[in-house]
Amino acid sequence: MCGKKPSDSEIQDHPDNESSIEENQKKLEYPKAVAFIVSNEFCERFSFYGIRTALTIYLRNYLNYEDSITTTIFHVFVMLAYFFPVFGAILADSWLGKFNTIFYLSIVYAIGQILLTLSAAPIIGLPPREFSLIGLFLITIGTGGIKTCVAAFGGDQFVLPQQERYLSTFFSIFYFSINAGSLISSFLTPLLRSEVSCFGGDCYSLAFLVPAVLMIISILIFVFGKPMYRILQPKGNVVVDVSKCVAHAISRKINPRGAKREHWLDYADDEYDKRLIRDIKGAIQVMKLFLPIPIFWALFDQQGTRWTIQATRMTGQIGSFTIQPDQMQVVNPLLVLAFIPLFEAFIYPVLNKIGIHTPLRKLTVGGVLAALSFVASALVELELEKTDPILPSNGLAQLRIFNTLNCPVDLQLNSADNFIIKNLDMYENREIAANGVMELSYKTNFANCFDIPNTEGTITVKEAVANSWVITPNGLTVNYDDNVEKSKSGRSLVRGLIYKSNSVVTLESVKKTYTLNISDALSPVPLPVEVDPETYDIRIDSKVVSKVEFKIGGVYTLVGSVMGGSAAANVVTVTTPNSMHMLWMIPQYVIITMGEIMFSVTGLEFAFTQAPISMKALLQATWLLTTAFGNLIVVIIVLAGSSSVFSRMFYEFLLFAGLMFVSMIIFAIMATFYKYVDPPEEEPVTEEIDLKCGNINMSYKDDEK
């Protein structure tokens, strides 16, 4: 129990000098079991980040959730993944032990991934939304429960203090495995999703299957190493002990007995020793400074949601390679690996010279940088909005008239507007004043179209609708309500309007072939087909009639006719494709990564060095909880603002930037009243007590920062 002095039999003999440590270290071989633990961590991190990277696109494009609901589900997922580590640590240190906790919760983890994979395969027939959410919940239990225990279990394999240097090497290797797993999966999973087609679209089932297989492999690796592990028995958890002590103090404070105490925690001194109470007081002083911290994680974790959604409206074409929207998340870990040595060698020495040398000052600067990254994302969003399609709105109607004939047609609308629609082309008016449904008279002049007689009649135009009419030899006799919105996936949308066609119309590229839905005499009007952005040969009955490049986000209509044995076709752009490149997002990624290094790494160091020795696990758990609460803040703001002015992401980004600035002002004020304590000297405690879940030196950068 924390706060209780270990018995003499529990205390490890410490060598008196460094030479003794080196001599003892030579006698003890490097634990071979570490290889299994590091391999297990690589597979688990690959698995988690593979799912996390593709999750927003999956929820939005496959399960068809609105952007606000997609964002909510993602951040609830991350929130729970950082909430369950507390329970995993309690379970491991108080009841099951670290090995059993990791093993059992990894099985729960794998079951969740299997359910998620099956839900993304329509051939299985499972309700996709329901089983996806169940799978995600099980994954949060698994990844959260084992999060702090794997590193601590690795630490258990070393005999301290004789193998202290080996332990340091282990954490470096462990950290490398975390980053290697996350980097590879963050890059690979979007490719598996987009480059492989299954069930008529993106292959989400494969994108989730590979991480699921890696998770199963991680369990097997972990179990195979069991004969080599040093498995220590659970000795109690500091979080439980502190919770009991605090609850007892509050209870006695409410119903005081005996003399009045100077501090409310002192009321627990009838059952708990003074050293534990003193350490809790010290921990609370540090935890107070954590109150503004969640806002940082609210911003940071939106790289996987709002910033990914922002990227879907941009183009990622670089030569023959296309960056996928969810692949942009790779930028952050790549920059982290590049920036850490840069900060240590150059930036921190400069900051020290200008007075930014304490952890709390670095934390403040890191938070300000996070706020600036959202200012940058808001500026990108403002420019990006200019490229968004103009959608039908109240009080206005949109009208498009497509000419399927291979000849120009003179058209008169309402006896006033006269214009010529070129052969295989389109007339467009996106701002017709309308109230409800209105009728427009028309006259066609087919003087340039062989022997087709002129026609006249009326067409209807509906308010807040993209009205499309089609010119055929019979006049304007075909109409439909068009969809001018870009596809959520970023692919191109192509509709075929081929008059008098029982022909087969295909789009053929080097990689893929698509068959357009063509109906005889355009009745009914065919639905658009979603195609990969590439250059295609347009074939009508195997004959190439045109070549066209479809670009990311574009909405196109293939206009043509098959008459007298002659086929002609042309592609008309209804909605312009994405034109702003994803590389414009690099500045916001650079700024938030700089903020992360100064905020996350410094924060972990501050929490560890300022915490009393017996409270390090508590501070570690509390630090993880700040991430959980940060994601909860995103959920609250997104749900509250989805129907208000903040439904524009530009204003939403500015709101988060403002909240970050305010929280850092509050944090800076709180920091001025904080008095640093010198790192306490290590006390002679056993490895069983010192290496509890989360109660190890986590000064290396954690997987989720």
XYZ file of C-alpha atoms in Angstrom:
705
model
C 0.000 0.000 0.000
C 1.335 3.420 -0.991
C 2.448 5.412 1.998
C 3.409 2.312 3.929
C 7.126 1.803 4.449
C 8.408 -1.394 2.774
C 9.805 -4.098 5.010
C 13.528 -4.876 5.113
C 12.962 -8.018 3.079
C 11.408 -5.940 0.306
C 14.245 -3.454 0.058
C 16.826 -4.051 -2.655
C 20.432 -3.537 -1.654
C 21.811 -0.560 -3.508
C 25.503 -0.667 -4.555
C 27.561 2.033 -2.958
C 29.189 3.320 -6.102
C 28.989 3.375 -9.881
C 31.665 0.708 -10.333
C 29.606 -1.702 -8.244
C 26.596 -1.043 -10.453
C 28.629 -1.705 -13.599
C 30.032 -4.920 -12.108
C 26.584 -6.206 -11.163
C 25.216 -5.167 -14.531
C 27.813 -7.262 -16.316
C 26.683 -10.302 -14.355
C 23.071 -9.860 -15.485
C 22.244 -10.392 -19.143
C 19.924 -8.070 -21.015
C 16.412 -9.563 -20.565
C 15.461 -11.485 -23.707
C 11.798 -11.053 -22.810
C 12.074 -7.389 -23.813
C 12.097 -8.380 -27.504
C 8.595 -9.852 -27.130
C 7.308 -6.767 -25.313
C 8.752 -4.322 -27.861
C 7.390 -6.385 -30.777
C 4.025 -6.522 -29.062
C 4.017 -2.730 -28.666
C 4.929 -2.185 -32.329
C 2.031 -4.353 -33.498
C -0.430 -2.768 -31.042
C 0.514 0.799 -32.009
C 0.317 -0.115 -35.720
C -3.118 -1.510 -35.014
C -4.414 1.472 -33.041
C -3.121 4.143 -35.384
C -4.288 2.224 -38.429
C -7.841 2.396 -37.121
C -7.515 5.949 -35.833
C -6.167 7.277 -39.136
C -8.994 5.876 -41.267
C -11.765 6.368 -38.716
C -12.983 9.841 -39.727
C -13.167 8.956 -43.446
C -14.921 5.678 -42.573
C -17.546 7.316 -40.358
C -18.144 10.114 -42.846
C -18.037 8.326 -46.197
C -19.026 4.733 -45.451
C -21.395 5.060 -42.505
C -22.680 8.402 -43.889
C -22.614 10.322 -40.622
C -22.777 14.090 -40.791
C -19.517 15.932 -40.147
C -20.571 16.962 -36.634
C -21.563 13.405 -35.663
C -18.385 12.024 -37.236
C -16.306 14.447 -35.180
C -18.268 13.567 -32.048
C -17.798 9.798 -32.430
C -14.068 10.189 -33.142
C -13.417 12.343 -30.085
C -15.544 10.141 -27.810
C -13.403 7.247 -29.062
C -10.172 9.079 -28.170
C -11.645 10.313 -24.878
C -12.459 6.776 -23.732
C -9.046 5.533 -24.884
C -7.539 7.996 -22.385
C -10.112 7.418 -19.680
C -9.720 3.650 -19.392
C -5.952 3.668 -18.601
C -6.835 4.624 -15.031
C -8.980 1.499 -14.661
C -6.415 -0.644 -16.455
C -3.738 0.454 -13.981
C -6.028 -0.230 -11.018
C -6.946 -3.648 -12.410
C -3.302 -4.574 -12.973
C -1.811 -3.264 -9.741
C -4.618 -4.324 -7.409
C -6.012 -7.604 -8.762
C -4.900 -9.288 -11.981
C -1.284 -8.235 -12.328
C 0.183 -6.655 -15.424
C 0.573 -9.817 -17.530
C -3.033 -10.977 -17.108
C -4.389 -7.458 -17.575
C -2.500 -6.998 -20.836
C -3.486 -10.461 -22.063
C -7.216 -10.299 -21.241
C -7.733 -6.731 -22.426
C -5.788 -7.436 -25.622
C -8.345 -10.141 -26.406
C -11.138 -7.591 -25.871
C -9.173 -5.241 -28.125
C -8.898 -7.846 -30.906
C -12.601 -8.744 -30.693
C -13.444 -5.073 -31.147
C -11.249 -4.875 -34.228
C -12.773 -8.011 -35.722
C -16.277 -6.555 -35.237
C -15.186 -3.291 -36.849
C -13.699 -5.183 -39.804
C -16.827 -7.297 -40.302
C -19.086 -4.235 -40.072
C -17.160 -2.677 -42.998
C -17.833 -5.749 -45.197
C -21.430 -5.515 -46.503
C -21.307 -9.111 -47.684
C -21.353 -10.219 -44.022
C -24.709 -8.515 -43.466
C -24.076 -7.023 -40.019
C -25.728 -3.657 -39.229
C -22.677 -1.466 -40.003
C -23.336 1.453 -37.678
C -24.289 -0.547 -34.614
C -21.467 -3.093 -34.877
C -18.912 -0.415 -35.737
C -19.749 1.489 -32.558
C -19.642 -1.690 -30.457
C -16.277 -2.572 -31.990
C -14.891 0.907 -31.327
C -16.032 0.771 -27.705
C -14.288 -2.574 -27.156
C -11.143 -1.149 -28.767
C -11.132 1.776 -26.312
C -11.374 -0.665 -23.387
C -8.490 -2.700 -24.782
C -6.086 0.036 -25.847
C -6.885 2.183 -22.818
C -6.606 -0.655 -20.343
C -3.171 -1.803 -21.501
C -1.805 1.663 -22.319
C 0.190 2.313 -19.169
C 0.816 -1.330 -18.294
C 2.909 -2.475 -21.256
C 5.760 -0.046 -20.562
C 5.624 -0.824 -16.844
C 5.634 -4.569 -17.557
C 8.735 -4.052 -19.687
C 10.325 -2.235 -16.762
C 9.567 -5.220 -14.528
C 11.948 -7.342 -16.588
C 14.955 -5.454 -15.240
C 16.613 -5.877 -11.853
C 17.100 -2.452 -10.316
C 19.374 -0.694 -9.686
C 21.868 -3.108 -11.253
C 20.259 -2.846 -14.713
C 19.266 0.816 -14.599
C 21.208 1.604 -17.766
C 19.593 -1.319 -19.557
C 16.223 0.063 -18.480
C 17.016 3.414 -20.078
C 17.927 1.653 -23.320
C 14.665 -0.283 -23.174
C 12.598 2.915 -23.047
C 14.449 4.287 -26.073
C 13.709 1.104 -28.040
C 10.152 1.081 -26.727
C 9.652 4.686 -27.872
C 11.062 3.820 -31.304
C 8.635 0.897 -31.670
C 5.724 3.211 -30.811
C 6.676 5.742 -33.462
C 7.576 3.122 -36.058
C 4.220 1.394 -35.642
C 2.225 4.621 -35.772
C 4.163 6.095 -38.695
C 3.909 3.008 -40.900
C 0.223 2.443 -40.227
C -0.678 6.137 -40.645
C 0.867 6.047 -44.108
C -0.202 2.542 -45.158
C -3.829 2.400 -43.982
C -5.091 5.217 -46.257
C -3.439 3.449 -49.203
C -5.133 0.152 -48.343
C -8.422 2.038 -48.124
C -8.147 4.021 -51.352
C -5.926 2.007 -53.705
C -7.763 -1.300 -53.229
C -11.374 -1.485 -54.359
C -13.799 -3.924 -52.743
C -17.583 -4.116 -52.528
C -17.803 -1.358 -55.136
C -15.811 1.323 -53.316
C -13.030 2.060 -50.855
C -11.825 -1.084 -49.110
C -12.419 -0.154 -45.466
C -12.679 -3.819 -44.488
C -9.084 -4.384 -45.671
C -7.926 -1.148 -44.011
C -9.289 -2.480 -40.694
C -8.389 -6.135 -41.298
C -4.632 -5.504 -41.481
C -4.562 -3.730 -38.058
C -6.770 -6.510 -36.632
C -4.316 -9.154 -37.860
C -1.429 -7.165 -36.355
C -3.284 -7.049 -33.030
C -3.792 -10.812 -33.058
C -0.102 -11.235 -33.873
C 0.774 -8.921 -30.968
C -1.184 -11.180 -28.585
C 0.590 -14.276 -29.873
C 3.999 -12.605 -29.540
C 3.152 -11.498 -26.014
C 2.024 -14.986 -24.964
C 5.019 -16.754 -26.549
C 7.319 -14.699 -24.354
C 5.640 -15.767 -21.101
C 8.259 -18.377 -20.095
C 10.900 -15.616 -20.098
C 8.942 -12.927 -18.225
C 9.510 -11.796 -14.661
C 5.907 -11.615 -13.478
C 5.472 -9.694 -10.236
C 2.440 -10.004 -8.016
C 0.113 -6.979 -7.657
C 0.931 -4.838 -4.604
C -1.856 -2.265 -4.648
C -2.459 0.864 -6.694
C -1.638 4.406 -5.651
C -4.726 5.807 -7.431
C -6.956 3.612 -5.274
C -5.060 4.498 -2.114
C -5.218 8.221 -2.822
C -8.913 8.035 -3.679
C -9.657 6.290 -0.387
C -7.573 8.772 1.576
C -9.212 11.808 -0.077
C -12.705 10.355 0.343
C -12.020 9.661 4.016
C -10.682 13.198 4.544
C -13.737 14.761 2.897
C -16.042 12.574 4.956
C -14.400 13.626 8.220
C -14.273 17.251 7.099
C -18.041 17.233 6.563
C -18.607 15.517 9.916
C -15.604 16.713 11.968
C -14.564 14.858 15.088
C -11.935 16.066 17.481
C -9.649 19.033 16.948
C -9.889 21.260 13.883
C -7.244 20.593 11.238
C -5.191 23.197 9.377
C -5.692 21.483 6.002
C -8.753 19.501 4.941
C -6.580 16.473 4.019
C -5.269 16.330 7.601
C -8.663 14.972 8.690
C -7.538 11.606 7.257
C -4.671 11.286 9.738
C -6.638 8.883 11.928
C -6.278 6.085 9.335
C -3.539 7.236 6.932
C 0.042 8.119 7.749
C 1.247 11.696 7.532
C 3.709 10.972 4.775
C 0.942 9.840 2.409
C -1.133 12.905 3.293
C 1.878 15.153 2.709
C 2.532 13.583 -0.681
C -1.103 13.987 -1.737
C -0.898 17.680 -0.850
C 2.162 18.015 -3.082
C 0.434 16.183 -5.916
C -2.631 18.437 -5.668
C -0.429 21.523 -6.073
C 0.767 20.138 -9.409
C -2.686 18.914 -10.447
C -4.132 22.407 -10.047
C -1.940 23.498 -12.933
C -3.498 20.763 -15.077
C -6.894 22.509 -15.115
C -6.267 24.578 -18.295
C -4.362 21.720 -20.002
C -7.344 19.896 -21.628
C -7.888 22.767 -24.083
C -4.547 21.935 -25.713
C -5.646 18.355 -26.396
C -8.972 19.645 -27.698
C -6.989 21.381 -30.428
C -4.307 18.763 -30.940
C -6.596 15.780 -31.539
C -8.599 17.618 -34.194
C -5.835 16.662 -36.611
C -7.789 13.412 -36.949
C -11.184 15.058 -37.487
C -11.637 18.701 -38.487
C -8.263 18.952 -40.199
C -8.855 15.655 -42.021
C -12.296 16.847 -43.144
C -10.651 20.081 -44.291
C -8.191 18.015 -46.347
C -11.032 16.149 -48.119
C -11.979 19.427 -49.809
C -8.455 19.921 -51.177
C -6.306 18.277 -53.806
C -3.330 16.087 -52.946
C -2.032 15.487 -56.450
C 1.780 15.517 -56.676
C 2.812 14.188 -60.065
C 1.510 10.650 -60.380
C 1.055 10.290 -56.587
C -2.014 11.493 -54.719
C -1.893 12.291 -51.009
C -4.993 10.919 -49.301
C -6.765 13.269 -46.839
C -6.184 10.933 -43.889
C -2.519 10.559 -44.856
C -1.894 14.168 -43.825
C -1.878 12.894 -40.239
C 1.555 11.394 -40.972
C 3.018 14.921 -41.084
C 2.833 15.346 -37.293
C 4.911 12.306 -36.196
C 7.405 12.938 -38.999
C 7.870 16.515 -37.819
C 8.164 15.368 -34.201
C 11.122 13.134 -35.026
C 12.745 15.986 -36.943
C 12.018 18.713 -34.392
C 13.083 17.016 -31.143
C 16.835 17.180 -31.905
C 16.351 20.635 -33.479
C 14.767 21.955 -30.297
C 17.426 20.442 -28.069
C 20.322 21.757 -30.145
C 19.096 25.196 -31.233
C 15.639 26.372 -30.155
C 15.812 25.688 -26.409
C 19.225 27.419 -26.029
C 17.764 30.499 -27.751
C 14.652 30.428 -25.560
C 16.807 30.100 -22.447
C 18.619 33.306 -23.377
C 15.347 35.256 -23.590
C 14.036 33.979 -20.258
C 11.880 31.040 -21.400
C 13.779 28.403 -19.465
C 11.348 26.992 -16.891
C 8.920 24.151 -17.720
C 5.830 26.273 -17.035
C 7.011 29.033 -19.364
C 7.703 26.482 -22.086
C 4.247 25.026 -21.535
C 2.721 28.479 -21.965
C 4.585 29.089 -25.227
C 3.554 25.641 -26.460
C -0.094 26.438 -25.778
C 0.162 29.770 -27.599
C 1.672 27.967 -30.604
C -1.277 25.541 -30.601
C -3.640 28.527 -30.692
C -1.688 30.045 -33.586
C -1.943 26.760 -35.496
C -5.726 27.090 -35.393
C -5.494 30.683 -36.555
C -3.489 29.337 -39.507
C -6.102 26.613 -40.145
C -8.843 29.264 -40.036
C -7.033 31.306 -42.703
C -6.701 28.196 -44.862
C -10.389 27.499 -44.322
C -11.307 31.046 -45.376
C -9.518 30.567 -48.696
C -10.890 27.050 -49.049
C -14.476 28.277 -48.736
C -13.986 30.191 -51.996
C -13.552 26.857 -53.801
C -16.686 25.255 -52.311
C -19.606 24.677 -54.707
C -22.440 27.207 -54.730
C -25.405 25.246 -53.414
C -29.093 26.052 -54.040
C -30.512 28.341 -51.358
C -33.840 29.786 -50.259
C -35.186 32.505 -52.553
C -33.031 31.335 -55.449
C -33.116 28.537 -57.971
C -30.401 27.078 -60.160
C -31.022 26.151 -63.782
C -28.809 24.088 -66.071
C -29.771 23.096 -69.600
C -27.698 20.380 -71.309
C -27.566 20.035 -75.084
C -27.171 16.362 -76.002
C -27.146 17.126 -79.744
C -23.975 17.449 -81.786
C -25.073 20.846 -83.083
C -25.653 24.316 -81.572
C -29.205 25.113 -80.443
C -30.780 28.595 -80.248
C -32.905 28.866 -77.091
C -35.307 31.551 -75.911
C -36.551 31.662 -72.322
C -39.599 33.742 -71.269
C -39.477 35.646 -74.585
C -36.586 37.684 -73.196
C -33.430 35.670 -72.754
C -31.929 34.463 -76.003
C -28.736 32.465 -76.157
C -27.016 29.690 -78.031
C -26.050 26.440 -76.337
C -23.122 24.936 -78.169
C -23.211 21.329 -79.253
C -22.718 18.899 -76.364
C -22.494 21.798 -73.902
C -24.450 23.427 -71.059
C -26.262 26.671 -70.167
C -26.107 27.644 -66.492
C -27.807 30.243 -64.288
C -27.273 29.758 -60.545
C -29.177 32.830 -59.319
C -32.755 32.817 -60.568
C -35.109 34.636 -58.186
C -37.750 32.087 -57.255
C -40.475 31.581 -54.690
C -41.712 28.030 -54.644
C -42.234 26.613 -58.164
C -42.208 28.876 -61.215
C -42.797 28.206 -64.910
C -40.635 29.450 -67.768
C -41.677 29.372 -71.415
C -39.108 28.327 -73.999
C -38.600 28.079 -77.749
C -35.887 26.046 -79.467
C -34.444 26.709 -82.903
C -32.866 23.608 -84.468
C -31.885 25.355 -87.715
C -28.319 24.079 -87.330
C -29.396 20.534 -86.506
C -30.226 18.782 -89.749
C -33.987 18.280 -90.189
C -35.147 18.532 -86.556
C -38.293 20.677 -86.221
C -38.354 23.604 -83.782
C -40.193 23.137 -80.481
C -41.714 25.270 -77.751
C -43.281 24.716 -74.348
C -42.761 25.394 -70.629
C -40.344 24.164 -68.026
C -40.583 24.346 -64.225
C -37.954 25.677 -61.881
C -38.117 24.969 -58.131
C -36.749 27.184 -55.388
C -33.611 25.982 -53.571
C -33.080 23.183 -56.122
C -30.428 22.585 -58.773
C -32.883 22.175 -61.691
C -31.472 20.433 -64.763
C -33.208 20.116 -68.156
C -32.010 18.210 -71.204
C -32.369 19.225 -74.851
C -33.317 16.332 -77.144
C -34.804 16.374 -80.661
C -38.178 16.597 -78.901
C -37.283 19.817 -77.090
C -36.814 20.227 -73.332
C -38.638 17.071 -72.327
C -36.282 15.542 -69.756
C -35.526 17.036 -66.342
C -34.114 16.027 -62.959
C -33.016 17.531 -59.668
C -29.249 17.635 -59.837
C -26.728 17.209 -57.007
C -23.910 19.735 -57.315
C -22.182 18.863 -54.030
C -18.744 17.296 -54.167
C -18.417 13.694 -53.074
C -17.408 13.150 -49.461
C -14.672 10.778 -50.556
C -13.008 13.360 -52.788
C -13.575 11.219 -55.877
C -15.120 12.566 -59.072
C -18.846 12.226 -59.771
C -19.828 11.515 -63.395
C -23.375 11.388 -64.778
C -24.081 10.167 -68.316
C -26.672 11.949 -70.509
C -26.545 10.079 -73.842
C -29.694 10.466 -75.957
C -31.173 7.443 -77.758
C -28.619 5.027 -76.425
C -28.840 1.345 -75.849
C -25.077 1.457 -76.041
C -22.467 0.524 -73.459
C -20.619 3.627 -72.244
C -17.405 3.060 -70.307
C -14.640 5.123 -68.776
C -11.292 3.366 -69.081
C -8.002 4.338 -67.438
C -4.759 2.471 -67.019
C -5.923 1.217 -63.603
C -9.708 0.940 -63.681
C -12.785 0.746 -65.887
C -16.202 2.139 -64.969
C -19.491 1.557 -66.763
C -21.892 4.514 -66.741
C -25.576 4.028 -66.099
C -27.213 4.903 -69.445
C -30.952 4.567 -70.051
C -32.745 4.670 -73.415
C -34.095 8.169 -74.174
C -32.867 9.291 -70.727
C -35.829 7.810 -68.918
C -35.151 7.599 -66.072
C -32.215 9.976 -65.811
C -29.169 7.894 -64.787
C -27.505 8.350 -61.414
C -23.909 9.597 -61.240
C -21.011 7.186 -60.796
C -18.131 7.856 -58.406
C -14.758 7.403 -60.127
C -11.109 7.790 -59.158
C -9.538 11.059 -60.319
C -7.557 10.008 -63.402
C -7.403 10.396 -67.187
C -9.968 8.234 -68.994
C -10.850 7.157 -72.514
C -14.586 7.585 -73.071
C -15.831 4.618 -75.055
C -19.257 4.172 -76.629
C -19.687 0.601 -77.822
C -15.930 0.093 -77.501
C -15.158 3.091 -79.749
C -13.125 5.893 -78.184
C -15.027 9.153 -78.690
C -13.107 11.397 -76.271
C -10.386 11.552 -73.641
C -10.809 13.509 -70.406
C -9.130 14.011 -67.025
C -11.427 13.837 -63.999
C -10.003 15.710 -61.013
C -10.459 15.401 -57.254
C -13.829 16.713 -56.083
C -15.169 17.566 -59.529
C -18.781 16.897 -60.558
C -19.143 16.159 -64.277
C -21.840 15.349 -66.805
C -21.062 13.320 -69.914
C -23.297 14.839 -72.606
C -23.769 13.094 -75.948
C -25.961 11.252 -78.405
C -25.984 8.205 -80.672
C -27.880 9.066 -83.832
C -27.667 7.668 -87.340
C -24.922 5.295 -86.309
C -22.723 8.197 -85.232
C -21.740 8.697 -81.604
C -20.496 11.939 -80.050
C -19.853 12.936 -76.455
C -18.348 15.722 -74.383
C -17.697 16.179 -70.664
C -19.200 19.265 -68.986
C -17.968 20.435 -65.564
C -20.932 21.048 -63.255
C -18.874 21.683 -60.080
C -15.252 22.730 -60.328
C -12.810 20.241 -58.771
C -10.719 20.895 -55.668
C -8.101 23.478 -56.524
C -6.389 24.299 -53.212
C -3.524 21.920 -52.426
C -3.182 20.021 -49.147
C 0.360 21.313 -48.792
C -1.172 24.642 -47.703
C -1.930 22.805 -44.452
C 1.769 22.260 -43.732
C 2.169 25.558 -41.786
C -0.566 24.640 -39.312
C 0.996 21.187 -38.836
C 4.432 22.731 -38.298
C 3.111 25.193 -35.713
C 1.079 22.665 -33.720
C 3.980 20.171 -33.748
C 6.296 22.832 -32.339
C 3.642 23.537 -29.716
C 3.335 19.831 -28.962
C 7.042 19.405 -28.296
C 7.099 22.361 -25.918
C 3.790 21.392 -24.318
C 3.545 17.616 -24.193
C 7.147 16.573 -23.600
C 7.736 19.447 -21.167
C 4.466 18.721 -19.381
C 5.377 15.079 -18.814
C 8.768 16.126 -17.478
C 7.217 18.744 -15.195
C 4.608 16.351 -13.805
C 7.222 13.690 -13.142
C 9.876 15.872 -11.526
C 7.480 17.896 -9.380
C 5.459 14.955 -8.092
C 6.377 13.280 -4.802
C 7.945 9.869 -5.403
C 4.870 7.958 -4.255
C 2.540 10.144 -6.382
C 4.166 9.736 -9.795
C 1.586 7.171 -10.898
C -1.244 9.473 -9.838
C 0.228 12.389 -11.793
C 0.740 10.146 -14.815
C -2.905 9.047 -14.697
C -4.061 12.639 -14.262
C -1.983 13.748 -17.244
C -3.686 11.104 -19.406
C -7.083 12.273 -18.165
C -6.382 15.795 -19.455
C -6.431 14.284 -22.961
C -9.762 12.604 -22.233
C -11.318 15.862 -21.011
C -9.848 17.756 -23.973
C -11.694 15.472 -26.378
C -14.841 15.878 -24.316
C -14.559 19.653 -24.837
C -14.502 19.104 -28.613
C -17.639 16.967 -28.413
C -19.494 19.624 -26.405
C -18.502 22.498 -28.706
C -19.222 20.599 -31.925
C -22.667 19.446 -30.770
C -23.553 22.861 -29.347
C -22.338 24.733 -32.425
C -23.564 22.449 -35.213
C -26.754 24.489 -35.721
C -25.306 27.941 -35.025
C -22.808 30.354 -36.553
C -20.041 27.922 -35.628
C -21.347 25.483 -38.227
C -18.766 27.247 -40.437
C -15.429 25.662 -39.623
C -13.736 29.044 -40.068
C -15.500 30.412 -36.992
C -15.096 27.120 -35.151
C -11.330 27.210 -35.646
C -11.203 30.789 -34.382
C -13.276 29.770 -31.340
C -10.801 27.030 -30.417
C -7.878 29.406 -30.971
C -9.537 31.944 -28.674
C -10.183 29.351 -25.977
C -6.538 28.272 -26.162
C -5.302 31.852 -25.801
C -7.579 32.425 -22.793
C -6.570 29.152 -21.128
C -2.880 30.012 -21.556
C -3.413 33.432 -19.986
C -5.024 31.708 -17.006
C -2.241 29.120 -16.954
C 0.470 31.810 -17.038
C -1.151 33.596 -14.080
C -1.386 30.336 -12.118
C 2.239 29.542 -12.981
C 3.481 32.787 -11.413
C 2.244 31.566 -8.005
C 3.754 28.096 -8.317
C 6.904 27.353 -6.343
C 9.137 24.711 -7.871
C 10.346 21.909 -5.664
C 13.696 20.228 -6.039
C 13.416 16.685 -7.406
C 13.229 14.378 -4.379
C 16.012 11.947 -3.836
C 15.173 8.378 -4.696
C 14.267 6.268 -1.717
C 15.162 2.583 -1.302
C 11.977 0.965 -2.549
C 11.510 -2.317 -4.316
C 10.999 -2.640 -8.022
C 7.559 -4.108 -7.296
C 6.505 -0.847 -5.684
C 8.366 1.507 -8.021
C 7.356 -0.053 -11.322
C 3.598 0.029 -11.112
C 1.474 0.749 -14.159
C 2.227 4.337 -15.045
C 4.674 4.719 -12.161
C 7.820 4.695 -14.264
C 9.918 7.439 -15.756
C 7.836 8.428 -18.752
C 10.128 11.281 -19.759
C 10.224 9.795 -23.238
C 7.468 10.997 -25.541
C 4.358 8.870 -25.201
C 2.639 7.453 -28.247
C -0.209 9.934 -28.021
C 2.043 12.703 -26.730
